[in-house]
PDB file of C-alpha atoms in Angstrom:
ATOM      1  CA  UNK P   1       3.648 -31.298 -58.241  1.00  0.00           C
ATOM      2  CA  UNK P   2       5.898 -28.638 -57.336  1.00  0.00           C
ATOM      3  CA  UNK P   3       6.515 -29.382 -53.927  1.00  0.00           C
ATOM      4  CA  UNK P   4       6.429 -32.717 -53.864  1.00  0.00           C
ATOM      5  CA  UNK P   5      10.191 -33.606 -54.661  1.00  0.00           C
ATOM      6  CA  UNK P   6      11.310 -30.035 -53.925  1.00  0.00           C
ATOM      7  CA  UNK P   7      14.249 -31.655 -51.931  1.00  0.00           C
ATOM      8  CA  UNK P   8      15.173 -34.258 -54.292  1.00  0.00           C
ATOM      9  CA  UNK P   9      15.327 -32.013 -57.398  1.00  0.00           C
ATOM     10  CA  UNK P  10      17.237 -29.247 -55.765  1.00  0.00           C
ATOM     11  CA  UNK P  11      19.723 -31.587 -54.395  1.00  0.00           C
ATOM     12  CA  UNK P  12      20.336 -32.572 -57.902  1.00  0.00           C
ATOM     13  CA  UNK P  13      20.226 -29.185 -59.262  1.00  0.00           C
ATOM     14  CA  UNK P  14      23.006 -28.297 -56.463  1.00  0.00           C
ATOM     15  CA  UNK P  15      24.870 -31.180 -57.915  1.00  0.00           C
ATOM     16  CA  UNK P  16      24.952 -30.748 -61.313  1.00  0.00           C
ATOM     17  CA  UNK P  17      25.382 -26.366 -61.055  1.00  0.00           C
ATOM     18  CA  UNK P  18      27.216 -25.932 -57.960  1.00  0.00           C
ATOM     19  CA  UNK P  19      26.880 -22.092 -58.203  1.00  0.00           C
ATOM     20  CA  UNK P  20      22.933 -22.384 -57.360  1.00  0.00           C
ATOM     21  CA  UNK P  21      23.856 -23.396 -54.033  1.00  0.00           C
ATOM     22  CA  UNK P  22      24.070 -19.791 -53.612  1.00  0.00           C
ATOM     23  CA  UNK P  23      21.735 -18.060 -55.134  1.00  0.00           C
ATOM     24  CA  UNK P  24      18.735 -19.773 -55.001  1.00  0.00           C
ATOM     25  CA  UNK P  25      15.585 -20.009 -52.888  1.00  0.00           C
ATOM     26  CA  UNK P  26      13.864 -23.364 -51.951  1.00  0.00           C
ATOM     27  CA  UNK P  27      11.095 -23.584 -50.528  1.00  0.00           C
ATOM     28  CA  UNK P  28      10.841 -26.473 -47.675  1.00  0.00           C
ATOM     29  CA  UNK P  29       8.110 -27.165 -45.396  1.00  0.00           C
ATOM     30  CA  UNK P  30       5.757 -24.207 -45.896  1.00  0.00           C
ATOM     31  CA  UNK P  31       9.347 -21.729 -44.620  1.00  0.00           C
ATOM     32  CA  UNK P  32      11.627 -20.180 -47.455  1.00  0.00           C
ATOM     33  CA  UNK P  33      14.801 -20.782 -46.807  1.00  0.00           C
ATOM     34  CA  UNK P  34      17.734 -19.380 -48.677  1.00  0.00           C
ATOM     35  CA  UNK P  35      20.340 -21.926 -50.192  1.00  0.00           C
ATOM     36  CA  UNK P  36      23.288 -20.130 -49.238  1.00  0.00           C
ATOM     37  CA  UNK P  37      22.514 -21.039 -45.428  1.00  0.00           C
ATOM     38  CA  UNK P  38      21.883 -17.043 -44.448  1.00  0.00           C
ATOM     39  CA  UNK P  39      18.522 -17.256 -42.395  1.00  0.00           C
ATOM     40  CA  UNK P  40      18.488 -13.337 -41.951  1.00  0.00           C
ATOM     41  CA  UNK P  41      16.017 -13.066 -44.147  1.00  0.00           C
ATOM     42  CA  UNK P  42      14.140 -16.009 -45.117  1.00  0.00           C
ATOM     43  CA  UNK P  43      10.742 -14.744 -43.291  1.00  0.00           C
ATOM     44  CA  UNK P  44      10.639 -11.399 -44.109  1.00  0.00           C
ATOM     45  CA  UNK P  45      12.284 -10.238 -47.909  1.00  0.00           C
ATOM     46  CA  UNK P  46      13.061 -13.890 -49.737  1.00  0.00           C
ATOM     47  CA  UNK P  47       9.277 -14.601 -49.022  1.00  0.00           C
ATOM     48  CA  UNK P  48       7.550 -12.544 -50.862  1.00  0.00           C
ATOM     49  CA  UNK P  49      10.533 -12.733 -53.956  1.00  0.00           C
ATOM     50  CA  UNK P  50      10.409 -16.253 -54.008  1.00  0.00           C
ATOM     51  CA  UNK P  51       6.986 -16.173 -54.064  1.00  0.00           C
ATOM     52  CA  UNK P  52       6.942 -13.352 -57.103  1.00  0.00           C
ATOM     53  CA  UNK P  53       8.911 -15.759 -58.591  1.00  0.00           C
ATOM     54  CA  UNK P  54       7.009 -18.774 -58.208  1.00  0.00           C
ATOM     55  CA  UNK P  55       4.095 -17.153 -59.222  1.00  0.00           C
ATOM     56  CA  UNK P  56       5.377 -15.658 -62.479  1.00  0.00           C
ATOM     57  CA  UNK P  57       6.743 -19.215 -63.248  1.00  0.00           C
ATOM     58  CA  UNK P  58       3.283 -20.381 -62.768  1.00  0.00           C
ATOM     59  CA  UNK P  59       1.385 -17.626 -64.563  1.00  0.00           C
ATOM     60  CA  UNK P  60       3.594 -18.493 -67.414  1.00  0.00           C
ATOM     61  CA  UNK P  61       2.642 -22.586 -67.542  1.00  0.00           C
ATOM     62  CA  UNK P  62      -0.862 -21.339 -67.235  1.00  0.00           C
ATOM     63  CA  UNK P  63      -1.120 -19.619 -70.061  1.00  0.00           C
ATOM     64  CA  UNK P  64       0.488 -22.558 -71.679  1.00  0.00           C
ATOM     65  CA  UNK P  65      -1.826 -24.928 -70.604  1.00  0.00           C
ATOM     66  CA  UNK P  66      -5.189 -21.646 -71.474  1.00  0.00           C
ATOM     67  CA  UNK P  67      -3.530 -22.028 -75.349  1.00  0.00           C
ATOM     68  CA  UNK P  68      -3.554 -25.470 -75.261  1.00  0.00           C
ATOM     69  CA  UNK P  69      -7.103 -25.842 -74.126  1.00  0.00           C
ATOM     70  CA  UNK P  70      -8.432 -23.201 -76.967  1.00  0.00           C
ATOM     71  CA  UNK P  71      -6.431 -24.671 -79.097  1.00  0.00           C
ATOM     72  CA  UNK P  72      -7.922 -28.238 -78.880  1.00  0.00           C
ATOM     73  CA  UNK P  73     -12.285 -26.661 -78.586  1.00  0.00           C
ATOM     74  CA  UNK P  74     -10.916 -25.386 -81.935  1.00  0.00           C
ATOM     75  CA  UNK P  75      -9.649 -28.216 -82.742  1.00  0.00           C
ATOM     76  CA  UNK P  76     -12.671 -29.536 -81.995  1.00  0.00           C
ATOM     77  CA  UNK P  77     -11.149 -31.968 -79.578  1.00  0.00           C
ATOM     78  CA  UNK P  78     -13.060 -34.957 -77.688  1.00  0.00           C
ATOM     79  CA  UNK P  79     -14.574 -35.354 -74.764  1.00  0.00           C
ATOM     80  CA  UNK P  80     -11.515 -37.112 -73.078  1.00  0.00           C
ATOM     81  CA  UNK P  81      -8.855 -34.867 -74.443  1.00  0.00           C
ATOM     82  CA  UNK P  82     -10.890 -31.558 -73.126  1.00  0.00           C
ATOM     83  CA  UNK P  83     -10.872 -33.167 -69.960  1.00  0.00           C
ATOM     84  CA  UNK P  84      -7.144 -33.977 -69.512  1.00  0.00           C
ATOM     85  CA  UNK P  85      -6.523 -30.608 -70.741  1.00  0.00           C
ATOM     86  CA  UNK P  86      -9.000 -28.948 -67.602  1.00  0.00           C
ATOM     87  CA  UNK P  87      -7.827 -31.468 -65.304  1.00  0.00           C
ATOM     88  CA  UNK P  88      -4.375 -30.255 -65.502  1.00  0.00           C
ATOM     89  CA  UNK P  89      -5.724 -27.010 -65.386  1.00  0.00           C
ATOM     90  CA  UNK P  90      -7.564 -27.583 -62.173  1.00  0.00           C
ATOM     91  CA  UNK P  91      -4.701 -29.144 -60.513  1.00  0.00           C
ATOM     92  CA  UNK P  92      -2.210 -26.382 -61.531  1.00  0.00           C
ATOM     93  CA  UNK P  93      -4.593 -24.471 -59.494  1.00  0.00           C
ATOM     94  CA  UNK P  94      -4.406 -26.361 -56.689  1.00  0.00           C
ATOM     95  CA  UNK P  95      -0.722 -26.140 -56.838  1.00  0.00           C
ATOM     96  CA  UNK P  96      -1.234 -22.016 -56.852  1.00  0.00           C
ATOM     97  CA  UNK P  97      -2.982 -22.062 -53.766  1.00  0.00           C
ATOM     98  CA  UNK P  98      -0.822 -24.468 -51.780  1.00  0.00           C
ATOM     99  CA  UNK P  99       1.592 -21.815 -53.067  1.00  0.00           C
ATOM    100  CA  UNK P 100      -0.347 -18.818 -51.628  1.00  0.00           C
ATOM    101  CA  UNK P 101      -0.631 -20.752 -48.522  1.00  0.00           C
ATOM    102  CA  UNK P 102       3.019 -20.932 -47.817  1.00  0.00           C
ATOM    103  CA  UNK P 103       4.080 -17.758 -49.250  1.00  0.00           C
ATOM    104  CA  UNK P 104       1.103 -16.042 -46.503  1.00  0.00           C
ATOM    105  CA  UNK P 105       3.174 -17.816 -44.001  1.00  0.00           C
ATOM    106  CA  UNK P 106       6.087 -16.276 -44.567  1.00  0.00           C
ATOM    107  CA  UNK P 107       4.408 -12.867 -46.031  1.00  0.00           C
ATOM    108  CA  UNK P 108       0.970 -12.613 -45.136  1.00  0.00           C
ATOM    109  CA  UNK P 109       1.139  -9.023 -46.335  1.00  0.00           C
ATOM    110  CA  UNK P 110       2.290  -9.082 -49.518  1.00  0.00           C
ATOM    111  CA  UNK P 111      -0.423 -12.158 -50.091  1.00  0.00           C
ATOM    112  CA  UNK P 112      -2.971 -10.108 -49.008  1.00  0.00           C
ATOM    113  CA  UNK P 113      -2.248  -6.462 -50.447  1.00  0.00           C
ATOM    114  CA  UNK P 114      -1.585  -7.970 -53.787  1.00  0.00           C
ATOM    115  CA  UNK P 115       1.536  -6.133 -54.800  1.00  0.00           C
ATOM    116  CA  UNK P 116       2.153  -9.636 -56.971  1.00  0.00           C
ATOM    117  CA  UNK P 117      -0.887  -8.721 -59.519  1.00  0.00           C
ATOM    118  CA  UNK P 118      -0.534  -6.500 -62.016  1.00  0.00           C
ATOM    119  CA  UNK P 119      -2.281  -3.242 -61.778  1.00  0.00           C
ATOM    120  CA  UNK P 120      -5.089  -4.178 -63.750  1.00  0.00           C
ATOM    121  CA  UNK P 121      -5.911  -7.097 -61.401  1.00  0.00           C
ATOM    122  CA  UNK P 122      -5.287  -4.517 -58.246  1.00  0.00           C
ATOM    123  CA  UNK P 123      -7.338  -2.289 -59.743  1.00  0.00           C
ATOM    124  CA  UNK P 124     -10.461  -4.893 -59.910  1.00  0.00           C
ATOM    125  CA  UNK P 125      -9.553  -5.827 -56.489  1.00  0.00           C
ATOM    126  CA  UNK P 126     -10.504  -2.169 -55.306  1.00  0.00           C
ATOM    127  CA  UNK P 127     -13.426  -2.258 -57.400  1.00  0.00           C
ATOM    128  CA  UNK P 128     -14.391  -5.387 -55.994  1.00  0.00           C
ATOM    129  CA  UNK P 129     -14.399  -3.833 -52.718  1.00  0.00           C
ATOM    130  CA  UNK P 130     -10.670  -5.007 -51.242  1.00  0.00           C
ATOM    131  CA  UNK P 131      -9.821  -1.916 -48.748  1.00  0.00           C
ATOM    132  CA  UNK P 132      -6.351  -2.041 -46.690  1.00  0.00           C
ATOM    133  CA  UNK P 133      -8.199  -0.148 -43.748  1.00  0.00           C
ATOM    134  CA  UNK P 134      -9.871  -3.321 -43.238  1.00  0.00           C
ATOM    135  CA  UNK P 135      -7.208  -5.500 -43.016  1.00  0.00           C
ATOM    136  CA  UNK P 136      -6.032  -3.289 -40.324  1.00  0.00           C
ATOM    137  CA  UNK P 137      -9.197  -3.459 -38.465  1.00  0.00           C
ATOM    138  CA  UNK P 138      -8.520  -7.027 -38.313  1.00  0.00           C
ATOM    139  CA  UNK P 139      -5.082  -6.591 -37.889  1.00  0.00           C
ATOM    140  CA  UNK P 140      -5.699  -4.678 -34.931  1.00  0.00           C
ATOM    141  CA  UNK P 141      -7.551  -6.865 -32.448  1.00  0.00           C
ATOM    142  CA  UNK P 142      -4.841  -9.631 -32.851  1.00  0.00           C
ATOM    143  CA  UNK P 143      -1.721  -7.234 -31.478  1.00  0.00           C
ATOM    144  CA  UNK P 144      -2.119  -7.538 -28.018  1.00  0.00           C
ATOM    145  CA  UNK P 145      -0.713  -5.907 -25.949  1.00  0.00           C
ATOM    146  CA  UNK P 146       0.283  -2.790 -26.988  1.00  0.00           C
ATOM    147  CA  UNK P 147       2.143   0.020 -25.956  1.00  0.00           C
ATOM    148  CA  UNK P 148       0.921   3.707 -26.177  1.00  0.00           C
ATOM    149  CA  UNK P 149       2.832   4.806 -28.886  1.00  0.00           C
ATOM    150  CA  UNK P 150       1.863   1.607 -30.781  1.00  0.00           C
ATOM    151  CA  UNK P 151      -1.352   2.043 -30.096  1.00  0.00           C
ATOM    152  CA  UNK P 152      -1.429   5.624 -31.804  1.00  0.00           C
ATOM    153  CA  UNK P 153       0.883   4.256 -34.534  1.00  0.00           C
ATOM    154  CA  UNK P 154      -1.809   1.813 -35.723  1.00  0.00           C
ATOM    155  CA  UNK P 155      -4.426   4.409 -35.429  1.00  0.00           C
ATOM    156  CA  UNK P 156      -3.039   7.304 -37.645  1.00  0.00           C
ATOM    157  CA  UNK P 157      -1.889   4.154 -39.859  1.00  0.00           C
ATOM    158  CA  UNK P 158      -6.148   3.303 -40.109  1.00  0.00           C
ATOM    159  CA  UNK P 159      -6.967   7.210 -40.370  1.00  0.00           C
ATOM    160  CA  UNK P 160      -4.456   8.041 -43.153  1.00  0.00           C
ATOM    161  CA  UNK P 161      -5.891   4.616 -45.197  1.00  0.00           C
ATOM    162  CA  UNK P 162      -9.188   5.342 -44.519  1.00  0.00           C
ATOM    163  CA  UNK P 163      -8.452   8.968 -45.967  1.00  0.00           C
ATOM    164  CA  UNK P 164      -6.620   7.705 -48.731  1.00  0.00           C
ATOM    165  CA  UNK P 165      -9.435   5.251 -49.470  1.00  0.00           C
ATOM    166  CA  UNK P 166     -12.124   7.905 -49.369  1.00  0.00           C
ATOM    167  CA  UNK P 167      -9.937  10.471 -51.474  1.00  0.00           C
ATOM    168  CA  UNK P 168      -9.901   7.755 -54.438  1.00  0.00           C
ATOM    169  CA  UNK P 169     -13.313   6.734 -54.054  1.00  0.00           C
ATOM    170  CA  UNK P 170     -14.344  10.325 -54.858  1.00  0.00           C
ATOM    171  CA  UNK P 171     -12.056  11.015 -57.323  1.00  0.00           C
TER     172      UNK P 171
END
């Protein structure tokens, strides 16, 4: 749903508020790309804001969609209205992970640390046993080859997280 006529709709967007054309982020075969035609960036720093973005837009039509579902069991709603109501529900979720997907392409790390949660959810993610020293263990074996001082980089980088893990474990 979002994607599908990303082009279409932002080539009427550009058209009808010309001043867009600068400032805003599309997002076009799983790259983000900035309007304005300035590539610097588009892998590294627009990914993970367009993504914030994205995702608060999408946070905010699912809580739409969570009211109207409670609002129609209260309503005591049929079986066929219920079911629109979670259909749309379960497809906005599929639209949230095709958005994850992209957004890791561009910004695996911000997908994966989840800097785009809110503390609360971080905070069950560390609970529920997420630890950045073992995304760097993974990370690890994939950076071949490396130089010496690399090497030694990503090793104090592990240390120090493991530390830091084990100081907030304890308390």
């Amino acid at each position: 749903m979002l994607y599908s006529s990303i082009q279409d709709s932002s080539e009427v967007s550009w058209v009808k508020h010309p001043s867009l054309l600068f400032d805003q982020c599309i997002l076009l075969q799983g790259i983000f790309i900035s309007s304005s035609g300035d590539q610097s960036q588009s892998a590294g720093g627009n990914g993970a804001v367009a993504f914030d973005m994205e995702y608060a837009r999408w946070l905010e039509e699912h809580n739409k969609h969570i009211n109207e579902l409670r609002a129609a069991a209260n309503a005591h709603a049929g079986d066929d209205d219920l079911r629109k109501i979670v259909d749309s529900i379960m497809s906005q979720y599929d639209e949230f992970f095709r958005l994850k997907g992209v957004a890791a392409k561009a910004d695996v790390f911000h997908v994966l640390s989840g800097m785009w949660k809110t503390p609360a959810e971080r905070c069950f993610m560390w609970l529920g046993g997420f630890r950045s020293s073992e995304l760097l263990k993974l990370l690890a074996g994939q950076l071949e080859p490396l130089t010496e001082q690399q090497l030694t980089g990503i090793c104090n980088l592990q240390q120090s997280s493991q530390q830091a893990e084990d100081a907030l474990s304890q308390g």
